[in-house]
CSV table of C-alpha atoms and ligand atoms in Angstrom, one decimal:
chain,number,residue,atom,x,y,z
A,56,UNK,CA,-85.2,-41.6,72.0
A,57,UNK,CA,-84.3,-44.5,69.8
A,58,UNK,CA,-84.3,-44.2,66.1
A,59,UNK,CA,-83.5,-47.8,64.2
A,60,UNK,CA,-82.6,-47.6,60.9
A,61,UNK,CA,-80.8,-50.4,58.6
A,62,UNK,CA,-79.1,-49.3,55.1
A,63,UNK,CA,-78.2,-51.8,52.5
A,64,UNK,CA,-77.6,-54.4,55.2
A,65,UNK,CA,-76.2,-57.7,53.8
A,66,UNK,CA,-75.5,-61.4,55.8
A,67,UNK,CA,-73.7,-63.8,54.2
A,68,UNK,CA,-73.2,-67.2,56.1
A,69,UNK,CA,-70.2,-69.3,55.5
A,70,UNK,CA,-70.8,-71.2,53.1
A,71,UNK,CA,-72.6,-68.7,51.1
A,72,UNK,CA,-76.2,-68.8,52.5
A,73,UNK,CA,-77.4,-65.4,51.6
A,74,UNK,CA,-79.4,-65.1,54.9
A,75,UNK,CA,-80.4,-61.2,54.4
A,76,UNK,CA,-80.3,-59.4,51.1
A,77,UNK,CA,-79.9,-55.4,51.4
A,78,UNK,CA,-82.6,-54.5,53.9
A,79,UNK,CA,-83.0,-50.4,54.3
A,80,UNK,CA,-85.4,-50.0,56.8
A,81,UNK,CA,-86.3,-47.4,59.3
A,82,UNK,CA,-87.7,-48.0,62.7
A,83,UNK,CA,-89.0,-44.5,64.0
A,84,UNK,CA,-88.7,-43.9,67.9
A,85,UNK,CA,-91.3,-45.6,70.0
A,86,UNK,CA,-92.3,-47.7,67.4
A,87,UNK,CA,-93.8,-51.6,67.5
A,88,UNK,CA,-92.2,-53.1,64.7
A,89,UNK,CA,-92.8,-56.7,63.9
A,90,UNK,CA,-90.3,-58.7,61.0
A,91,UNK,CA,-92.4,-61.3,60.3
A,92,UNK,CA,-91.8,-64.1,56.8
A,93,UNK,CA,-92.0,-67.8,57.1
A,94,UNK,CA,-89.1,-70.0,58.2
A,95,UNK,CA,-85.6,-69.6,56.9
A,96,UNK,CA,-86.5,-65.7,55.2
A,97,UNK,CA,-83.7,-64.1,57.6
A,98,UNK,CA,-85.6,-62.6,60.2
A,99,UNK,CA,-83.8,-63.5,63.1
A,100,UNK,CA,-80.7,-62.9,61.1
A,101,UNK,CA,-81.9,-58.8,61.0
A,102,UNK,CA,-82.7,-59.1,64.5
A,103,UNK,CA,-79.5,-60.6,65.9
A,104,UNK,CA,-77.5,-57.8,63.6
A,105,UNK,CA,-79.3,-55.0,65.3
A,106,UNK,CA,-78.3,-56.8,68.5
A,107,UNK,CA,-74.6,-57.3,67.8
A,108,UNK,CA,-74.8,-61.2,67.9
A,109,UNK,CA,-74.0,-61.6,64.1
A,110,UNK,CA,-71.6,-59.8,62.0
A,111,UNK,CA,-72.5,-57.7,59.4
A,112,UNK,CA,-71.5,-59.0,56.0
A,113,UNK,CA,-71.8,-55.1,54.5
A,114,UNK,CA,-73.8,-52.2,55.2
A,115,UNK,CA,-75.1,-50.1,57.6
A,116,UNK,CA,-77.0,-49.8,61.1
A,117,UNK,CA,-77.4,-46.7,63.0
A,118,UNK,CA,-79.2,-46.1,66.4
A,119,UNK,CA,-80.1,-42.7,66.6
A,120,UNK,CA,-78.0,-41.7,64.1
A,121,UNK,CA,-74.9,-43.3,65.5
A,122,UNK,CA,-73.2,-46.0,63.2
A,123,UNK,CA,-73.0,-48.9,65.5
A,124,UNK,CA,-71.5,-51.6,63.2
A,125,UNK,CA,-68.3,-51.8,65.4
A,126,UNK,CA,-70.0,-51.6,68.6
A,127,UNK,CA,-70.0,-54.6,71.2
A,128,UNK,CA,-73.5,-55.9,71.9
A,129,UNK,CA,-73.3,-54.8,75.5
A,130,UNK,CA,-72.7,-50.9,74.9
A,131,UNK,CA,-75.6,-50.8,72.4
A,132,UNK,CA,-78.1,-50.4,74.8
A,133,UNK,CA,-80.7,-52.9,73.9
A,134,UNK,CA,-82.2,-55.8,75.7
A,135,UNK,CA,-83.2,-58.7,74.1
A,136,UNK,CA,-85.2,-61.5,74.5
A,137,UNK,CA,-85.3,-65.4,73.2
A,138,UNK,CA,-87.4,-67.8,72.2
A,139,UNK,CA,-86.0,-70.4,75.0
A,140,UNK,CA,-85.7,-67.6,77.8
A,141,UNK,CA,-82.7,-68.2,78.7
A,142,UNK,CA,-82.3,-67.6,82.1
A,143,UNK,CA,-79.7,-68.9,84.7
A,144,UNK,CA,-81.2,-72.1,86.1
A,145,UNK,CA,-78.9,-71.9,89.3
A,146,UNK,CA,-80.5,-68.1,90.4
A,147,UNK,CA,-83.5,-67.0,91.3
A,148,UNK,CA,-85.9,-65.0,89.5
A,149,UNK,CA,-85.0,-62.0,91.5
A,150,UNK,CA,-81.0,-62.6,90.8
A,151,UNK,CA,-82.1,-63.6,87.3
A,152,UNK,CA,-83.8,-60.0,87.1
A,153,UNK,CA,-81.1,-58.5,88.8
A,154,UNK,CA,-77.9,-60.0,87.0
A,155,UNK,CA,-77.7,-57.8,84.3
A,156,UNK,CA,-77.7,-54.6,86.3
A,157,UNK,CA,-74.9,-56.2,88.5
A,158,UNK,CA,-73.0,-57.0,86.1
A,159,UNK,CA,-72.9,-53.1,85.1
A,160,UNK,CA,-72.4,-52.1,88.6
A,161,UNK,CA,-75.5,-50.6,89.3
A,162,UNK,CA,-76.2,-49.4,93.4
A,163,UNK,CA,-77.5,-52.0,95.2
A,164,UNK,CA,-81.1,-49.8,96.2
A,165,UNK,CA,-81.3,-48.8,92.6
A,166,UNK,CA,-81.4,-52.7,91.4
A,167,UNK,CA,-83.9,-53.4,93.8
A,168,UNK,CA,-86.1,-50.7,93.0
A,169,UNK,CA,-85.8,-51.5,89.2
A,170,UNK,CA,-86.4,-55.3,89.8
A,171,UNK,CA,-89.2,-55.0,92.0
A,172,UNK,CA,-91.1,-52.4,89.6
A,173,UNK,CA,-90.4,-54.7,87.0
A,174,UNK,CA,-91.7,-57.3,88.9
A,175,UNK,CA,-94.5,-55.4,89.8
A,176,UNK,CA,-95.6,-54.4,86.1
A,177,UNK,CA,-95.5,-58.3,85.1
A,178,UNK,CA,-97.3,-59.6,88.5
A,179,UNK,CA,-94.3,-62.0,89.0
A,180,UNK,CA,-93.7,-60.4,92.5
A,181,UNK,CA,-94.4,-63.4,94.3
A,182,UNK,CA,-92.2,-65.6,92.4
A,183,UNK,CA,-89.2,-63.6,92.9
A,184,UNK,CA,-87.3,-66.2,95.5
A,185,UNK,CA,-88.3,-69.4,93.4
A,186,UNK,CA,-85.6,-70.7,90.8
A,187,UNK,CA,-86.6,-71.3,86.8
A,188,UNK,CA,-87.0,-74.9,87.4
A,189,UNK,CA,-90.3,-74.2,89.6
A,190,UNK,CA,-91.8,-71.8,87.3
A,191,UNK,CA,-94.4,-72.8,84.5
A,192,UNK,CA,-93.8,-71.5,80.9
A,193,UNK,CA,-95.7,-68.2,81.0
A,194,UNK,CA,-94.0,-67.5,84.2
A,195,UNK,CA,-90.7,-67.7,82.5
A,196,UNK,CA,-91.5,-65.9,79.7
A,197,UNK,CA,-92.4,-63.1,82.1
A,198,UNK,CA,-88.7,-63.9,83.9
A,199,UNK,CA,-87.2,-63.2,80.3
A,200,UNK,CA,-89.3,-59.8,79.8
A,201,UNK,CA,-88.9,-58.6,83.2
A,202,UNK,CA,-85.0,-58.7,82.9
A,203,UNK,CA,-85.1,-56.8,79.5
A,204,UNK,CA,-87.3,-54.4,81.1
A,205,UNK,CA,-85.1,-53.2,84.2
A,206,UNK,CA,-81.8,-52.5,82.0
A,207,UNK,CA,-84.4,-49.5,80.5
A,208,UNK,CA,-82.9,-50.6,77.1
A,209,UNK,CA,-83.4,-47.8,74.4
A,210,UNK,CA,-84.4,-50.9,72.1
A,211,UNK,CA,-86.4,-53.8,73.0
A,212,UNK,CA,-85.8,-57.2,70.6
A,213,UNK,CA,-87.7,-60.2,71.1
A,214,UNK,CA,-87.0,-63.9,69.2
A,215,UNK,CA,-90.0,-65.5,69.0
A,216,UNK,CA,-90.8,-65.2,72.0
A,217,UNK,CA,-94.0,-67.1,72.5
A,218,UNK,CA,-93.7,-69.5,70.4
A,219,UNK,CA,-93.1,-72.3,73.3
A,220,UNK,CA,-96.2,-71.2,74.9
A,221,UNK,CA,-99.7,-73.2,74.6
A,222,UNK,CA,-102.2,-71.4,72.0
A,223,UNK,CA,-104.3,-69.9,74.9
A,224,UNK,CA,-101.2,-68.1,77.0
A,225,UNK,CA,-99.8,-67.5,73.5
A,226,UNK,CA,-102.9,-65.1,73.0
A,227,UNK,CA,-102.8,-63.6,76.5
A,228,UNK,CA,-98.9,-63.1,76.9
A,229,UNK,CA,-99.4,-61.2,73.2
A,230,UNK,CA,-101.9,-58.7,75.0
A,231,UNK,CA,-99.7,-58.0,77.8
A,232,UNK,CA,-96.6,-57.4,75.7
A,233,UNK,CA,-98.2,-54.9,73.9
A,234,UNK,CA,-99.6,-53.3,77.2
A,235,UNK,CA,-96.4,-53.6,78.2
A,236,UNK,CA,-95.4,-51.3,74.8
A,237,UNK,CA,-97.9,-49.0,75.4
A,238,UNK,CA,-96.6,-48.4,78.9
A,239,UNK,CA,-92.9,-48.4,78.8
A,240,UNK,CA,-93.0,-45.9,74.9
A,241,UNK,CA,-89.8,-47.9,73.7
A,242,UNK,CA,-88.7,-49.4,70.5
A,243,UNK,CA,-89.6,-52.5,70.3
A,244,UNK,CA,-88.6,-54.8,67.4
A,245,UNK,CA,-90.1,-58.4,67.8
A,246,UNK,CA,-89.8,-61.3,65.4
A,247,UNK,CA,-92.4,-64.3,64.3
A,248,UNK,CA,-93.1,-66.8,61.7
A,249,UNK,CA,-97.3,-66.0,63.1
A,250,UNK,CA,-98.9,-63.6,60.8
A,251,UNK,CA,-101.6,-63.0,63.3
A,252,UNK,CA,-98.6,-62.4,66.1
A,253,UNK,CA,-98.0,-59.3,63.5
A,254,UNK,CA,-101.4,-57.9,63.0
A,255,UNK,CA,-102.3,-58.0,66.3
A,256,UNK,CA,-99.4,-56.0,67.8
A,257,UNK,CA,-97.5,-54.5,65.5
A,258,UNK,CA,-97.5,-50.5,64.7
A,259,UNK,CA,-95.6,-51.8,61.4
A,260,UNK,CA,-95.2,-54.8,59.8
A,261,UNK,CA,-91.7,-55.7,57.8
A,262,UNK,CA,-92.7,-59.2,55.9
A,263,UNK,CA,-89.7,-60.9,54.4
A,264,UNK,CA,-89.1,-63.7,51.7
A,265,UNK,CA,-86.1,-65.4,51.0
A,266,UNK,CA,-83.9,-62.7,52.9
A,267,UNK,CA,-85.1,-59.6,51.2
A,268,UNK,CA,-88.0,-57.6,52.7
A,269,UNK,CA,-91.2,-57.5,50.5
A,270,UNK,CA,-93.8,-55.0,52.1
A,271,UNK,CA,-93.3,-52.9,54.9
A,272,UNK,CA,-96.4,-50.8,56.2
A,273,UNK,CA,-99.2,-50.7,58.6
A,274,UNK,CA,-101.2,-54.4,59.6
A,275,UNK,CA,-104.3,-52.8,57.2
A,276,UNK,CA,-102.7,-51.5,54.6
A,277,UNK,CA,-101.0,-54.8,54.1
A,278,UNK,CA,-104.0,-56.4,54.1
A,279,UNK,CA,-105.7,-54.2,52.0
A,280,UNK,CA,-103.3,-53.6,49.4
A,281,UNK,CA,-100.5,-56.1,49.6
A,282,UNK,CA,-97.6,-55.3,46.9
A,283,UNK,CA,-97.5,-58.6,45.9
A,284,UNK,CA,-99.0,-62.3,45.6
A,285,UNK,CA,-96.7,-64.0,48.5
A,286,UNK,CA,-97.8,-60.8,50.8
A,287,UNK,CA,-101.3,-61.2,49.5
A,288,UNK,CA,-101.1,-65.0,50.7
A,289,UNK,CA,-98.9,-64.9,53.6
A,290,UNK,CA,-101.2,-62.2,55.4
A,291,UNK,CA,-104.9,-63.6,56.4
A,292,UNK,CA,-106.1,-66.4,57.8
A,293,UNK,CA,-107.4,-68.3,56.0
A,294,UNK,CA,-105.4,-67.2,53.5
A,295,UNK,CA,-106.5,-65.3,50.3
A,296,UNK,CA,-107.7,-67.9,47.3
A,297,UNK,CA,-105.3,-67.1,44.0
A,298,UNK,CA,-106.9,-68.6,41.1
A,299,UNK,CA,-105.3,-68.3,37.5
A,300,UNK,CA,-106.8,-67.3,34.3
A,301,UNK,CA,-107.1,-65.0,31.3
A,302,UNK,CA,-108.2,-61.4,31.1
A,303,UNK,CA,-110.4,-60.4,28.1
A,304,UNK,CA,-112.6,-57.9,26.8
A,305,UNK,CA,-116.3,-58.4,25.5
A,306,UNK,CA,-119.0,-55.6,25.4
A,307,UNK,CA,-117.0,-53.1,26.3
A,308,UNK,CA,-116.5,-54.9,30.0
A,309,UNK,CA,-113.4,-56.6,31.1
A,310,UNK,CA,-113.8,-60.3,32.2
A,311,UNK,CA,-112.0,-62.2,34.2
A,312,UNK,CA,-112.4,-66.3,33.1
A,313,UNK,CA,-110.5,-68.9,35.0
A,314,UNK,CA,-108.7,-71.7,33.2
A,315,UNK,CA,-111.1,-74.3,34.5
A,316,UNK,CA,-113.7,-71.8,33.0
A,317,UNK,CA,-115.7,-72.3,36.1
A,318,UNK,CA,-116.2,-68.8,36.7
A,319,UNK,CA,-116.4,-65.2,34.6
A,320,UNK,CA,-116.5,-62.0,36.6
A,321,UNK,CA,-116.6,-58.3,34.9
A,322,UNK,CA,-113.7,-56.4,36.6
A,323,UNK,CA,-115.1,-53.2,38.3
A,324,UNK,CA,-114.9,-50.4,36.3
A,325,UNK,CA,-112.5,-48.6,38.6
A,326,UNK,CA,-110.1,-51.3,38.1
A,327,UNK,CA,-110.5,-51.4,34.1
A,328,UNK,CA,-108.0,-49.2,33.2
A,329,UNK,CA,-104.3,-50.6,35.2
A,330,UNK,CA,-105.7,-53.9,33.4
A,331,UNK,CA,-105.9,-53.3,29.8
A,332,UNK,CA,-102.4,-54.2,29.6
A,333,UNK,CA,-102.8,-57.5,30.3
A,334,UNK,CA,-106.3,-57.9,28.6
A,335,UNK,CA,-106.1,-61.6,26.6
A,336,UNK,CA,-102.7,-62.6,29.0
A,337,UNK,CA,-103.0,-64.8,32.0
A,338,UNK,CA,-103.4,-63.3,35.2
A,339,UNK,CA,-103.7,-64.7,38.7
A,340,UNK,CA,-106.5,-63.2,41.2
A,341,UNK,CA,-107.2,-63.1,44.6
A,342,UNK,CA,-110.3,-63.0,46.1
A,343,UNK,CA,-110.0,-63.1,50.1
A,344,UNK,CA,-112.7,-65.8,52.2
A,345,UNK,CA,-114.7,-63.1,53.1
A,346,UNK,CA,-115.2,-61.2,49.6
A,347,UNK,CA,-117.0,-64.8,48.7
A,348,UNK,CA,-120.3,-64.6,50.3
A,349,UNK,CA,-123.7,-66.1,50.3
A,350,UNK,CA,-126.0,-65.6,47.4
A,351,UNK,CA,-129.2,-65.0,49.6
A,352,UNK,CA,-132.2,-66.7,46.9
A,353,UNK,CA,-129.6,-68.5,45.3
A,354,UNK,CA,-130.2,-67.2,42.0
A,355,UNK,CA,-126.6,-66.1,39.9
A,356,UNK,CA,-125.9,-62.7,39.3
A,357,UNK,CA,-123.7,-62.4,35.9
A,358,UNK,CA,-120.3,-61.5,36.2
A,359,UNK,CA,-120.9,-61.8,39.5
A,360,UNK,CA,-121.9,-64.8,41.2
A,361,UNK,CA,-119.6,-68.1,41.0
A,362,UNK,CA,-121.4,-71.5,41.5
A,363,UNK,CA,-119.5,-74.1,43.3
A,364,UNK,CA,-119.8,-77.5,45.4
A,365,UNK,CA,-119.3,-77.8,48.8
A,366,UNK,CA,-116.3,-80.1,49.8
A,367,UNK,CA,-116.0,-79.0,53.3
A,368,UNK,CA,-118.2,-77.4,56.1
A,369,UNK,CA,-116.0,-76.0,59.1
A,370,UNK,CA,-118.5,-74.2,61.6
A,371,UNK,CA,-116.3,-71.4,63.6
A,372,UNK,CA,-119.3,-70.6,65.6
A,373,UNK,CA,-120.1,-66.8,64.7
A,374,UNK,CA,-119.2,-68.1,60.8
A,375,UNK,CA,-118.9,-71.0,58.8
A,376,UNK,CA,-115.6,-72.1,56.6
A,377,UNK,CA,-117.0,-73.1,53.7
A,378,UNK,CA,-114.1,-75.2,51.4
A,379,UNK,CA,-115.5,-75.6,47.6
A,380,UNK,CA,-114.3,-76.4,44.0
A,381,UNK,CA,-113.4,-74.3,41.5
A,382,UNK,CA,-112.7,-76.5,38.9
A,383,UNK,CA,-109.9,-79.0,40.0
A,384,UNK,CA,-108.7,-76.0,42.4
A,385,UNK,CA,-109.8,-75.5,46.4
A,386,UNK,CA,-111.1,-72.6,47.5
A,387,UNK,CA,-112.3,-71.1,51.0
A,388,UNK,CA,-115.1,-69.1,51.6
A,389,UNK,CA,-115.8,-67.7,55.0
A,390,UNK,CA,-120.2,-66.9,55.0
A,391,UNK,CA,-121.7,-65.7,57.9
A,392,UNK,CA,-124.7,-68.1,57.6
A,393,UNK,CA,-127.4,-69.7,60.2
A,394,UNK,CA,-127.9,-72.8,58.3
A,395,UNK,CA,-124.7,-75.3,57.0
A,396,UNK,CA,-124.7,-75.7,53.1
A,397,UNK,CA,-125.2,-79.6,52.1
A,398,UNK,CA,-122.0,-81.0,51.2
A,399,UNK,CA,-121.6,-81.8,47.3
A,400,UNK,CA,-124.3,-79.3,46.6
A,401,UNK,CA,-123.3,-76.1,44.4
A,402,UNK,CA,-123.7,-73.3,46.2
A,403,UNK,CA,-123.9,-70.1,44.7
A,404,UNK,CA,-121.5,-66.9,46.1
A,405,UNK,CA,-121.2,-63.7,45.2
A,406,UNK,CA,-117.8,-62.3,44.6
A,407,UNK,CA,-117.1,-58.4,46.3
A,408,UNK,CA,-115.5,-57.6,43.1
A,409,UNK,CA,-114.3,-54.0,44.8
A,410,UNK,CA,-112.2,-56.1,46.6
A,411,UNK,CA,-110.6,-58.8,43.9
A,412,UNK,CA,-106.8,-58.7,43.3
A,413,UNK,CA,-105.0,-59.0,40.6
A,414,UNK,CA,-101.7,-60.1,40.1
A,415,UNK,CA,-99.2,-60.4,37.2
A,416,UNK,CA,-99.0,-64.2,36.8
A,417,UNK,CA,-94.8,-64.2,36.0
A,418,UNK,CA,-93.6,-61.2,38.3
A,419,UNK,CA,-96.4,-62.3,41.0
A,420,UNK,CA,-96.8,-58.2,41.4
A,421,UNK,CA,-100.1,-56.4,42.3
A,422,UNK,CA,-101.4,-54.7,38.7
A,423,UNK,CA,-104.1,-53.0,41.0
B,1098,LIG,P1,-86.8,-69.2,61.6
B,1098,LIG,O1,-88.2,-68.7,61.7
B,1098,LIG,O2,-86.8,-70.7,61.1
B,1098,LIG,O3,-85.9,-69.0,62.7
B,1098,LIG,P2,-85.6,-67.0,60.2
B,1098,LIG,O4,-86.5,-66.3,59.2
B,1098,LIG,O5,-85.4,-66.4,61.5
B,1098,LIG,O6,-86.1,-68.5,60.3
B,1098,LIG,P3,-82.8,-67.0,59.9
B,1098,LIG,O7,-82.6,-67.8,61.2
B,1098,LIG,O8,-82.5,-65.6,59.9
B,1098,LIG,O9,-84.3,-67.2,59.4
B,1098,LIG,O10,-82.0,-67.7,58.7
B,1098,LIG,C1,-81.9,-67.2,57.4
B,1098,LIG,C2,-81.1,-68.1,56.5
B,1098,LIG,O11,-79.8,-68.2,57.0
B,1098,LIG,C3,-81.6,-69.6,56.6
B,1098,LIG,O12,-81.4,-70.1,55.3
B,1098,LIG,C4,-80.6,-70.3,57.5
B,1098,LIG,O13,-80.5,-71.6,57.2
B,1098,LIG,C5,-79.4,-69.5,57.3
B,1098,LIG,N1,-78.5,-69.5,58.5
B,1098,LIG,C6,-78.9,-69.0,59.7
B,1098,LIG,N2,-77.8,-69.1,60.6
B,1098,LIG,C7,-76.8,-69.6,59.9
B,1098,LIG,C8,-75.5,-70.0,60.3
B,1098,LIG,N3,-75.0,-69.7,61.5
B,1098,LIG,N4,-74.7,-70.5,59.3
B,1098,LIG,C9,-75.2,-70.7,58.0
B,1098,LIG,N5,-76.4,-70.4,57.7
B,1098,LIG,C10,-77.3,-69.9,58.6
């Protein structure tokens, strides 16, 4: 059993960097949480609180129910792991494994046991007598896992930890850690700037801006209904286009014209109604890459079709990244297509206005 939960927590940095910003939070046993935010939003900062590495500036965190402000990293029974491994250069892997446990004053047969399982789970067996300086990046990251893993932590925190790994081991080493979740059922909290990192393998998703956490929920449901335009943008890949303009009404249909007036969509009607108190302001929506697709004979559909040059072709193989103009503005359309559209010829996509977002343009908040 290990329940996580932050309330109110606060950091304040010398100096009087506001680093994290009352986070309440609740990480539910056997959960794969990921805090993910670009660089600087005070990720780390949560993590290395739950750890014990960094003070508290106020508030609360509790591991299963027990308030562990005042407790010393080493009797809160999480394991940790870094970005940079750190492991000691002078021991071998199975020392480096073992260390921890020795330190504790495990039995010698039970150390052994517990390092060569571990050892066995991440297929590092063989390496067990070599030192860190003879071991490739992935192996060491597996080093840094494996010793986290034979402390049976009731919390598992990882740093960024792939993000010294090449893009292809990056993707693999993602894959095992989350194997790695599914067998071992703990609490794992893990922390990365990578939005896919997130969707791929977490349960939950915490995504933080400027120290304060914006969204937390399930990879979809931030995907699908993001609470704001910085979740909106920071989630997807490529990213969600946010173009500006006004709502209005004509005909009894709510239209959507952007400032360049290069395109005028009618909102779906199920949409109408959280709108109408914005009708003749300026909004900002976002229409994701894939909600732009190919108009098969070409011919525009009104209020629904937008017509657009071609700056950029970007074939990904199974679909094409299309990069047009909407008025002075860039936007990317991702078309599943057999043929490349000609460059500097207006192409003309139909917008899946089911799934169009709408934002308020001051507070940057979803409207619906
Ligand atoms: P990154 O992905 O770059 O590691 P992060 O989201 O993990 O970023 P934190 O490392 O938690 O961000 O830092 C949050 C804020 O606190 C930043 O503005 C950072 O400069 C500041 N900060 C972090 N550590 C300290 C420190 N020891 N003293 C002063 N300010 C700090």
């Amino acid at each position: 059993m290990a329940r996580v939960e932050l309330r109110n927590l606060c950091k304040v940095f010398p100096g009087g960097v506001q680093a994290v910003k009352e986070a309440n939070l609740v990480i539910e046993d056997k959960e794969f949480v990921v805090l993910v935010g670009p660089s600087g939003c005070g990720k780390s900062t949560t993590l290395r609180m739950v750890a014990g590495l960094e003070e508290i500036s106020s508030g609360e965190i509790y591991i299963d129910g027990v308030l562990v402000n005042d407790v010393p990293p080493k009797n809160r029974d999480i394991a940790m792991v870094f970005q940079n491994y750190a492991l000691y250069p002078h021991m071998t892997v199975y020392k480096n494994m073992a260390f921890g446990l020795i330190l504790r004053k495990f039995k010698k047969k039970e150390i052994d046991e517990r390092v060569r399982k571990a050892a066995e789970i991440l297929g590092i067996t063989e390496l067990l007598d070599r030192r860190p300086k003879a071991l490739s990046g992935g192996q060491r990251q597996r080093v840094a896992v494996g010793r986290a893993i034979v402390r049976q932590p009731k919390v598992f925190l990882f740093d960024e930890p792939l993000s010294n790994l090449d893009a292809k081991l990056r993707v693999q080493m993602r894959a095992e850690i989350s194997k790695l979740h599914q067998r071992l059922r703990s609490t794992m909290i893990y922390v990365t700037h990578d939005q896919v990192e997130a969707m791929t393998m977490g349960d939950r998703i915490v995504v933080m801006l400027d120290g304060i956490i914006q969204q937390v929920a399930t990879p979809l449901e931030l995907y699908h209904h993001p609470v704001n335009k910085f979740v909106a943008g920071f989630i997807g890949s490529p990213p969600m286009n946010m173009i500006n303009g006004t709502l209005y009404a004509q005909n009894g249909n709510v239209r959507f014209r952007d400032d360049s007036s290069t395109i005028d969509l009618i909102v779906p009607e199920g949409k109408r109604s959280k709108l109408e108190s914005h009708l003749n302001k300026r909004v900002t929506i976002g229409i994701r890459p894939e909600d732009l697709n190919e108009n098969a004979s070409q011919t525009p559909k009104p209020g629904i079709s937008i017509q657009a040059p071609v700056e950029v072709v970007e074939p990904m193989g199974s679909e094409i990244n299309l990069y047009i103009a909407i008025g002075k503005q860039s936007a990317t359309a991702r078309i599943k297509s057999d043929r490349e559209p000609e460059i500097n010829k207006p192409l003309v996509l139909d917008v899946t206005m089911g799934n169009v977002h709408f934002f308020d343009l001051e507070s940057e908040l979803t409207l619906v």
